[in-house]
Short mmCIF file of C-alpha atoms in Angstrom, two decimals:
data_model
loop_
_atom_site.label_atom_id
_atom_site.label_comp_id
_atom_site.label_asym_id
_atom_site.label_seq_id
_atom_site.Cartn_x
_atom_site.Cartn_y
_atom_site.Cartn_z
CA UNK A 1 9.55 -6.49 -3.58
CA UNK A 2 8.38 -6.22 -7.19
CA UNK A 3 9.94 -3.93 -9.74
CA UNK A 4 9.04 -0.23 -9.53
CA UNK A 5 6.67 0.07 -12.50
CA UNK A 6 5.94 3.72 -11.71
CA UNK A 7 9.51 4.79 -12.62
CA UNK A 8 9.56 7.27 -9.76
CA UNK A 9 11.10 7.44 -6.31
CA UNK A 10 8.63 7.96 -3.47
CA UNK A 11 11.18 7.43 -0.70
CA UNK A 12 10.27 9.56 2.31
CA UNK A 13 6.74 10.22 1.02
CA UNK A 14 3.51 9.07 2.67
CA UNK A 15 0.93 7.76 0.22
CA UNK A 16 -2.71 7.69 1.35
CA UNK A 17 -4.83 5.19 -0.56
CA UNK A 18 -8.57 5.03 0.08
CA UNK A 19 -10.51 1.88 -0.72
CA UNK A 20 -7.21 0.02 -0.57
CA UNK A 21 -8.79 -3.18 0.73
CA UNK A 22 -10.20 -3.78 -2.74
CA UNK A 23 -8.45 -5.36 -5.70
CA UNK A 24 -7.60 -2.29 -7.77
CA UNK A 25 -6.66 0.14 -5.00
CA UNK A 26 -4.90 -2.63 -3.08
CA UNK A 27 -2.68 -3.30 -6.08
CA UNK A 28 -2.06 0.45 -6.41
CA UNK A 29 -0.98 0.55 -2.75
CA UNK A 30 1.48 -2.28 -3.43
CA UNK A 31 2.96 -0.45 -6.44
CA UNK A 32 3.35 2.77 -4.44
CA UNK A 33 5.17 0.79 -1.74
CA UNK A 34 7.43 -0.75 -4.40
CA UNK A 35 8.33 2.81 -5.43
CA UNK A 36 9.44 3.49 -1.83
CA UNK A 37 6.32 5.19 -0.47
CA UNK A 38 5.04 4.58 3.05
CA UNK A 39 1.41 3.52 2.77
CA UNK A 40 -1.58 4.66 4.77
CA UNK A 41 -4.02 1.97 3.63
CA UNK A 42 -7.62 3.08 4.26
CA UNK A 43 -10.75 0.98 3.84
CA UNK A 44 -14.12 0.61 5.56
CA UNK A 45 -13.23 -3.07 5.90
CA UNK A 46 -10.22 -2.89 8.21
CA UNK A 47 -9.50 -6.61 7.84
CA UNK A 48 -9.15 -6.22 4.06
CA UNK A 49 -6.83 -3.25 4.58
CA UNK A 50 -4.73 -5.29 7.01
CA UNK A 51 -4.30 -8.04 4.40
CA UNK A 52 -2.90 -5.50 1.95
CA UNK A 53 -0.58 -4.12 4.65
CA UNK A 54 0.57 -7.65 5.52
CA UNK A 55 1.52 -8.25 1.88
CA UNK A 56 3.35 -4.92 1.62
CA UNK A 57 5.32 -5.46 4.83
CA UNK A 58 6.13 -9.07 3.91
CA UNK A 59 7.79 -7.72 0.76
CA UNK A 60 9.85 -5.18 2.72
CA UNK A 61 7.59 -2.13 2.42
CA UNK A 62 6.10 0.09 5.11
CA UNK A 63 2.35 0.49 5.55
CA UNK A 64 -0.35 0.80 8.18
CA UNK A 65 -4.07 -0.03 7.94
CA UNK A 66 -6.83 2.40 8.95
CA UNK A 67 -10.60 2.14 9.03
#
């Protein structure tokens, strides 16, 4: 997983990111996961949200996609 650029520890926290299937919010979801947060990745396009979740989990993070 990439370096924690947020300089904070989100271990044990659930982070809800809306619009996370897009480029900007998807990257934000990845950074929150790198800081230890568990991601609830929300997007109207569930397939796009799943792609973000797949990337997060492949890098050792925890996330789930929701429509």
